[in-house]
XYZ file of C-alpha atoms in Angstrom:
523
model
C 16.932 -7.641 -2.494
C 20.347 -8.222 -4.044
C 19.186 -7.654 -7.551
C 20.288 -6.947 -11.073
C 18.993 -5.212 -14.147
C 16.810 -8.232 -14.758
C 14.213 -6.196 -12.879
C 13.553 -4.469 -16.184
C 11.907 -7.728 -17.198
C 10.182 -7.843 -13.820
C 8.515 -4.513 -14.378
C 7.370 -5.409 -17.862
C 6.094 -8.809 -16.836
C 4.101 -7.524 -13.866
C 2.419 -4.697 -15.759
C -1.312 -4.065 -16.032
C -3.383 -2.226 -18.589
C -4.372 0.691 -16.373
C -2.312 3.760 -17.112
C -2.234 6.872 -15.017
C 0.055 9.820 -14.520
C 1.163 11.716 -11.426
C 2.401 15.281 -11.499
C 3.605 16.967 -8.348
C 1.870 20.248 -7.631
C 2.849 22.962 -5.227
C 0.767 23.281 -2.075
C -2.220 25.603 -2.378
C -4.886 27.002 -0.123
C -7.948 24.786 0.183
C -9.996 27.787 -0.887
C -8.418 27.754 -4.324
C -10.652 26.764 -7.217
C -9.096 24.809 -10.102
C -10.249 25.441 -13.647
C -9.202 21.983 -14.702
C -7.057 19.255 -13.186
C -5.601 16.083 -14.686
C -4.991 13.197 -12.343
C -6.034 9.783 -11.117
C -9.410 8.664 -9.800
C -9.575 5.881 -7.233
C -12.787 4.516 -5.783
C -13.647 4.253 -2.101
C -16.236 2.750 0.206
C -17.973 5.011 2.716
C -18.114 2.541 5.632
C -20.692 4.641 7.529
C -17.937 7.076 8.458
C -18.276 10.839 8.695
C -16.583 12.698 5.847
C -14.440 15.813 6.102
C -17.477 17.866 5.098
C -19.298 16.573 8.187
C -21.733 14.228 6.477
C -22.394 10.521 6.201
C -22.482 9.338 2.593
C -23.482 6.067 0.989
C -21.794 4.008 -1.723
C -24.734 4.811 -4.028
C -24.130 8.571 -3.749
C -22.437 10.377 -6.600
C -19.694 12.002 -4.524
C -16.001 12.861 -4.726
C -13.171 13.336 -2.245
C -10.591 15.983 -3.189
C -7.053 16.404 -1.944
C -6.376 18.455 1.157
C -5.392 21.324 -1.141
C -9.136 21.760 -1.621
C -10.892 20.274 1.416
C -9.841 19.650 5.011
C -11.656 19.084 8.275
C -10.898 22.703 9.143
C -11.555 24.301 5.753
C -14.817 23.326 4.063
C -15.299 26.136 1.529
C -15.445 23.660 -1.346
C -17.810 21.229 0.349
C -21.001 20.405 -1.571
C -19.847 22.037 -4.782
C -20.352 20.181 -8.026
C -17.345 18.728 -9.826
C -17.407 17.362 -13.362
C -15.175 14.332 -13.863
C -14.336 13.007 -17.335
C -12.224 10.170 -18.658
C -9.023 11.644 -20.035
C -9.026 9.327 -23.071
C -12.774 9.607 -23.687
C -14.154 12.976 -22.555
C -17.621 11.945 -23.706
C -17.791 9.803 -20.560
C -18.454 12.371 -17.880
C -20.315 12.622 -14.574
C -21.220 15.340 -12.096
C -20.386 14.564 -8.482
C -20.691 16.418 -5.177
C -17.667 17.262 -3.020
C -18.149 15.675 0.410
C -14.720 14.555 1.563
C -10.959 15.106 1.738
C -8.543 12.585 0.285
C -5.425 13.000 2.411
C -3.751 9.886 0.970
C -4.422 10.505 -2.720
C -0.843 11.617 -3.320
C -0.866 14.261 -6.018
C -3.233 17.159 -5.400
C -4.975 16.475 -8.721
C -5.954 12.950 -7.678
C -9.441 12.205 -6.361
C -11.466 9.372 -5.011
C -14.983 8.633 -6.242
C -17.772 6.720 -4.613
C -18.372 3.231 -5.947
C -21.435 4.405 -7.864
C -19.649 7.362 -9.441
C -16.602 5.309 -10.423
C -18.860 2.597 -11.843
C -20.636 5.151 -14.040
C -17.319 5.819 -15.768
C -15.799 2.334 -15.881
C -15.826 -1.115 -14.336
C -14.543 -1.271 -10.757
C -11.981 -3.814 -11.940
C -10.201 -0.955 -13.694
C -8.861 -0.046 -10.260
C -7.795 3.477 -11.216
C -8.800 5.861 -13.991
C -7.043 8.682 -15.838
C -9.385 11.648 -15.484
C -9.750 15.369 -15.856
C -11.977 17.280 -13.489
C -13.120 20.790 -12.742
C -15.619 22.643 -10.609
C -18.885 23.112 -12.503
C -19.073 26.888 -12.980
C -17.713 27.268 -9.432
C -21.212 26.490 -8.178
C -22.580 24.613 -5.205
C -23.860 21.119 -5.841
C -27.455 22.095 -5.182
C -27.578 24.213 -8.366
C -27.460 21.112 -10.559
C -29.574 18.718 -8.541
C -33.155 18.450 -7.357
C -33.126 18.880 -3.597
C -35.596 18.011 -0.852
C -34.607 19.120 2.638
C -36.023 18.012 5.962
C -34.697 19.017 9.362
C -34.443 17.228 12.668
C -32.916 18.341 15.930
C -29.821 16.156 15.523
C -29.306 16.070 11.770
C -30.430 17.328 8.411
C -31.042 14.947 5.550
C -30.627 16.039 1.951
C -31.941 13.672 -0.671
C -30.380 14.312 -4.060
C -30.965 12.702 -7.399
C -27.849 12.822 -9.545
C -28.307 14.102 -13.070
C -25.520 11.778 -14.181
C -27.468 8.738 -13.047
C -31.148 9.637 -12.637
C -32.076 6.130 -11.546
C -29.855 6.346 -8.476
C -31.119 8.088 -5.355
C -28.367 9.374 -3.102
C -28.968 10.265 0.522
C -26.523 12.342 2.505
C -27.006 12.904 6.219
C -25.583 16.015 7.887
C -24.534 15.302 11.488
C -24.277 17.744 14.336
C -21.002 16.259 15.580
C -17.516 16.157 14.056
C -14.811 13.539 14.076
C -11.060 13.638 13.481
C -10.853 11.763 10.224
C -12.632 9.773 7.572
C -11.378 6.533 6.132
C -12.024 5.054 2.736
C -11.106 1.871 0.973
C -9.501 2.501 -2.373
C -8.986 0.841 -5.757
C -9.457 -2.879 -5.160
C -9.223 -5.111 -2.154
C -7.331 -8.362 -1.897
C -8.706 -11.179 -4.005
C -7.869 -13.508 -1.163
C -10.769 -15.474 0.233
C -10.618 -17.585 3.338
C -12.525 -20.552 4.640
C -12.214 -18.860 8.019
C -14.811 -16.155 8.584
C -13.439 -12.782 7.583
C -13.735 -9.777 9.814
C -16.740 -7.738 8.762
C -15.573 -4.393 10.080
C -12.435 -2.444 9.377
C -10.066 -2.142 12.305
C -9.359 1.261 13.759
C -6.075 2.921 12.989
C -4.981 2.552 16.599
C -6.558 -0.841 17.362
C -4.849 -2.863 14.664
C -5.810 -6.008 12.779
C -4.110 -8.611 14.984
C -5.193 -9.721 18.431
C -2.735 -10.531 21.204
C -4.112 -13.720 22.700
C -1.559 -16.093 24.220
C -3.865 -19.076 23.819
C -2.508 -21.760 21.482
C -4.526 -21.874 18.275
C -6.028 -25.087 16.912
C -3.135 -25.203 14.427
C -0.739 -25.169 17.367
C 0.587 -21.593 17.029
C 1.316 -19.595 20.190
C 2.245 -15.935 20.293
C 5.880 -15.646 21.321
C 6.796 -12.045 20.572
C 4.272 -9.237 20.024
C 6.070 -6.163 18.708
C 4.274 -2.830 18.945
C 5.406 0.708 19.550
C 8.775 1.075 21.234
C 9.126 -2.713 21.599
C 9.124 -3.012 17.817
C 11.817 -0.356 17.441
C 13.982 -1.954 20.148
C 13.787 -5.361 18.442
C 16.009 -4.039 15.650
C 19.357 -2.348 15.211
C 20.253 0.027 12.391
C 22.649 -0.585 9.539
C 24.624 2.632 9.083
C 26.172 2.756 5.609
C 25.425 3.789 2.023
C 22.808 1.566 0.388
C 23.608 -1.457 -1.736
C 22.151 -2.320 -5.156
C 23.394 1.011 -6.580
C 20.844 2.892 -4.484
C 21.316 6.519 -3.514
C 20.015 6.037 0.028
C 22.320 6.617 2.972
C 21.219 4.351 5.819
C 21.377 6.106 9.180
C 20.458 5.485 12.796
C 16.710 5.938 12.686
C 16.303 7.041 16.277
C 19.037 9.672 16.464
C 18.167 11.005 13.003
C 14.483 11.334 13.906
C 13.415 9.179 10.960
C 12.016 6.437 13.219
C 9.454 7.473 15.811
C 5.987 6.755 17.223
C 2.920 8.615 16.024
C -0.059 9.532 18.211
C -1.517 6.031 17.862
C 1.796 4.387 18.843
C 2.333 3.225 15.261
C 5.997 2.958 14.287
C 6.862 5.462 11.554
C 9.928 4.787 9.390
C 10.482 7.845 7.225
C 12.803 9.290 4.576
C 14.800 12.498 4.901
C 13.203 15.450 3.086
C 16.133 17.882 2.777
C 15.651 19.221 -0.735
C 19.154 18.633 -2.155
C 21.606 16.047 -0.787
C 24.616 14.007 -1.866
C 22.877 10.841 -0.625
C 19.385 10.803 0.868
C 19.097 9.557 4.442
C 16.872 6.538 4.908
C 16.645 3.585 7.287
C 17.517 -0.095 7.223
C 16.444 -1.937 10.381
C 17.863 -5.420 11.073
C 16.468 -7.737 13.754
C 18.654 -8.676 16.700
C 17.227 -12.213 16.463
C 17.687 -14.710 13.646
C 15.168 -17.307 12.512
C 15.147 -20.879 11.252
C 12.077 -22.905 10.212
C 9.345 -23.029 12.847
C 7.785 -19.551 12.845
C 4.648 -17.714 11.786
C 4.931 -13.948 11.232
C 2.052 -11.467 10.963
C 2.889 -7.954 9.755
C 0.135 -5.422 10.470
C 1.098 -2.457 8.297
C -0.882 0.749 7.903
C 1.241 2.512 5.261
C 4.030 1.685 2.816
C 6.299 4.316 1.192
C 4.856 5.249 -2.201
C 6.664 7.805 -4.366
C 8.916 7.809 -7.390
C 12.339 6.563 -6.376
C 11.276 4.526 -3.336
C 12.128 0.841 -2.932
C 10.569 -0.314 0.361
C 10.746 -3.903 1.543
C 10.116 -6.250 4.458
C 12.290 -9.306 4.004
C 14.527 -11.960 5.542
C 18.067 -12.940 4.596
C 21.009 -14.896 5.922
C 24.561 -13.643 6.289
C 25.838 -15.703 3.340
C 23.693 -14.652 0.396
C 22.136 -16.415 -1.438
C 23.191 -19.762 0.032
C 21.550 -18.939 3.376
C 18.410 -17.836 1.593
C 16.163 -14.806 1.222
C 12.393 -14.426 1.684
C 10.710 -11.253 0.398
C 7.350 -10.660 2.083
C 6.718 -7.049 1.028
C 8.483 -5.418 -1.903
C 7.824 -2.979 -4.702
C 8.986 0.345 -6.080
C 7.801 3.798 -7.058
C 3.999 3.841 -7.444
C 3.545 0.076 -7.762
C 0.146 -1.145 -6.592
C 0.909 -4.885 -6.685
C 3.108 -6.432 -4.018
C 5.959 -8.736 -5.000
C 6.774 -11.871 -3.013
C 9.706 -14.142 -3.706
C 12.352 -16.469 -2.352
C 16.016 -16.687 -3.398
C 18.533 -19.392 -2.630
C 21.574 -21.215 -3.854
C 21.424 -24.246 -6.130
C 18.724 -26.870 -5.650
C 15.589 -24.858 -4.907
C 12.707 -24.599 -7.394
C 8.946 -24.098 -7.515
C 7.192 -27.414 -8.019
C 4.575 -28.041 -10.683
C 1.933 -28.375 -7.961
C 2.905 -24.987 -6.533
C 2.660 -23.356 -9.938
C -0.701 -24.955 -10.685
C -2.120 -23.794 -7.333
C -1.491 -20.087 -7.960
C -4.792 -18.202 -8.006
C -3.862 -14.848 -6.401
C -0.512 -14.188 -8.066
C 1.521 -14.983 -11.155
C 5.177 -15.502 -11.926
C 6.982 -12.274 -12.722
C 8.718 -14.046 -15.587
C 6.653 -16.892 -16.975
C 8.488 -20.193 -16.632
C 11.133 -18.699 -14.324
C 10.652 -21.143 -11.443
C 14.309 -21.673 -10.497
C 14.962 -19.973 -7.148
C 18.754 -20.123 -7.582
C 19.820 -16.459 -7.451
C 23.068 -17.304 -9.208
C 20.948 -18.167 -12.246
C 18.149 -15.579 -12.001
C 17.361 -12.811 -9.518
C 13.703 -12.878 -10.570
C 13.277 -16.645 -10.273
C 10.420 -17.771 -8.003
C 9.188 -14.167 -7.833
C 5.455 -13.495 -7.943
C 3.360 -10.395 -8.519
C 0.084 -10.359 -6.605
C -3.109 -9.847 -8.577
C -4.528 -7.460 -5.968
C -4.036 -3.826 -6.979
C -4.321 -2.708 -3.369
C -1.591 -4.968 -2.016
C 1.067 -2.237 -2.241
C 1.610 1.509 -2.513
C -1.016 4.240 -2.463
C -4.043 1.954 -2.885
C -2.799 -0.164 0.038
C -2.415 2.963 2.162
C -5.828 4.256 1.168
C -7.361 0.918 2.175
C -5.992 1.498 5.706
C -3.251 -1.028 5.016
C -3.561 -4.680 5.850
C -1.816 -7.826 7.053
C 0.936 -9.808 5.368
C 1.667 -13.267 6.774
C 4.642 -15.597 6.393
C 4.545 -19.220 7.549
C 8.133 -20.500 7.668
C 8.245 -24.184 8.622
C 10.041 -27.378 7.694
C 7.162 -28.279 5.373
C 7.585 -25.148 3.271
C 7.230 -21.388 2.987
C 3.755 -19.883 2.584
C 2.712 -16.240 2.227
C -0.673 -14.549 2.632
C -2.248 -11.114 2.309
C -5.451 -9.298 3.313
C -6.473 -5.653 3.259
C -7.905 -4.166 6.445
C -11.551 -5.209 6.685
C -10.871 -8.619 5.103
C -8.531 -10.038 7.741
C -9.727 -13.469 9.002
C -11.365 -13.476 12.421
C -8.842 -15.942 13.821
C -6.109 -13.344 13.235
C -8.220 -10.547 14.693
C -8.841 -12.685 17.794
C -5.159 -13.571 18.100
C -5.478 -17.325 17.426
C -4.181 -17.745 13.862
C -4.897 -20.969 11.988
C -3.059 -20.844 8.642
C -4.576 -24.165 7.583
C -7.841 -22.268 7.017
C -6.309 -19.478 4.925
C -5.886 -19.273 1.167
C -2.201 -18.720 0.448
C -0.835 -16.326 -2.126
C 1.893 -18.915 -2.657
C 3.165 -22.092 -0.995
C 6.777 -22.987 -1.722
C 6.796 -26.699 -0.950
C 9.658 -28.444 0.865
C 9.447 -31.173 -1.789
C 11.227 -28.893 -4.264
C 12.800 -26.351 -1.885
C 13.771 -27.656 1.547
C 13.718 -24.767 4.065
C 16.153 -26.528 6.385
C 18.753 -26.747 3.614
C 18.274 -23.372 1.930
C 17.170 -20.898 4.635
C 19.428 -20.539 7.681
C 19.689 -17.999 10.489
C 17.581 -15.405 8.701
C 17.534 -11.787 9.846
C 14.307 -9.784 9.515
C 14.906 -6.516 7.651
C 12.784 -3.421 7.081
C 14.276 -0.828 4.753
C 13.588 1.769 2.093
C 16.272 1.952 -0.562
C 16.116 4.765 -3.113
C 16.664 4.351 -6.836
C 19.179 1.639 -7.608
C 18.786 -1.456 -9.730
C 15.027 -1.688 -9.211
C 13.396 1.704 -8.548
C 15.896 3.433 -10.806
C 17.787 2.147 -13.865
C 15.541 1.094 -16.738
C 12.486 0.693 -14.485
C 12.390 4.468 -14.027
C 11.321 4.862 -17.655
C 9.153 1.738 -17.884
C 5.399 2.207 -18.244
C 2.715 -0.166 -16.992
C 4.923 -1.688 -14.298
C 3.439 -3.366 -11.255
C 0.074 -1.639 -11.692
C 1.660 1.807 -11.798
C 0.758 2.974 -15.293
C 2.879 5.959 -16.355
C 6.614 5.738 -15.764
C 8.361 7.807 -13.136
C 10.288 9.545 -15.899
C 6.957 10.814 -17.203
C 5.471 11.461 -13.767
C 8.421 13.535 -12.541
C 9.563 15.029 -15.839
C 13.074 13.846 -14.991
C 14.744 11.091 -16.989
C 17.359 10.411 -14.306
C 16.174 8.667 -11.138
C 19.161 9.570 -8.985
C 19.004 13.213 -10.041
C 15.355 13.431 -9.070
C 15.762 11.596 -5.754
C 18.740 13.669 -4.631
C 17.292 17.039 -5.627
C 13.611 16.723 -4.737
C 13.417 16.036 -1.021
C 9.930 17.510 -0.786
C 8.678 14.531 -2.812
C 9.217 12.347 0.267
C 7.141 14.338 2.722
C 4.714 11.947 4.464
C 6.207 9.026 2.525
C 6.910 6.358 5.118
C 6.252 2.956 6.605
C 3.680 2.872 9.390
C 3.642 -0.360 11.403
C 0.805 -1.175 13.759
C 2.691 -4.258 14.866
C 4.651 -7.410 14.061
C 3.568 -10.661 15.712
C 5.832 -13.711 15.916
C 4.384 -17.157 16.703
C 5.970 -20.554 17.348
C 4.617 -24.098 17.395
């Protein structure tokens, strides 16, 4: 986290080809009809879950979820209307889709999520996100452009529709007589991680979490020592109270007394950002564990949401008091609208990534090719990796109902792992983790970086810096960084990161960490 302007190279090196733009819109009534909107299209799985329009849809349906400016569970005026979605760069590629859902996590009000079938009609799913324009088709209901056959039953009504955009695909939507509080969808892409352990086949509930709390020792010898949920998680940390480092414009405050750290209705820990419109420094939170750690631990971080907005620099990391000689481990890190998580280690002299470690990378790549020296005195990007998964960070991560990050910190090395919700191995869900059966994002071997020598008395830190040497500076104007696409300078229309952050507090409404839990194991 103690970084330099070398992160300009980081952003360029971790870029992808997808390009999309965000523009902040003022809040509107959900009854409002848009003539034309320009935004981002994600894709989502239906998971047999009721939508905001009160129906059950399938992945083969040609459907769309609009922002809560247009559809909510309480206001359904736009439900079942037809929307035409076109690729911004190739308007000839266009489909008609039916509004069936709200997309409360899409960010900008112009952003949408499409069913897998609808997204696939426009581009390959591997595109992750698409730049699109969309509009209501003559402000008409969806039934005016589709052949409809209706049959009624006492409990539900089934409408079978054949999409004009894809006449070979039959889409069935079932209307239910009951309502539920929310619908979930899995967005852009899920983790590329596979595991020899059986993966969980069903997504965890928002309140239930992805990690079990069994105190039975796993076959790998790990026993749960400290489960941190709800108030216990908050009490495990103290707050740094001071202006941010790394040239950030955050002002770290006591999270409890400021109201920025609290429990939501599901007992998830929310770590927010102040939303006062104009400030000298913007209040944020940096939480530091009251316990320090040396090799011999396994950490599981069950996170539901990560801050995602221009100017944000959220991280979950470990560091010693004498940086970098005492070491640093970055488990979760990114900026702005990044969609790819960054993992890294930093140390003093004598710590590198071995050739075997580099050759084993299948889920991530070096931020700077060839930069495998972890000595932070030489390079602040050394040993840093960008995950391949475009739902490992930011909005896509949030829309996938979060996931689990794991850190195994032992004398034999440092290993990190990641899964989106719904792909978490069963041994984690049952509370008996066996890392030997998992596929690591990266394994920093003790042969070339001895944890006992380079990582001492590490504090666990959760913080959201704002701007600074990573989220601000040259990165602010850099396109195609970390899966983001358009730069924040373009997205916000402001060329100065600090100016935007300090004068646009409304941009950070509902931008926060949400922790289901942190689980600490020992052998």
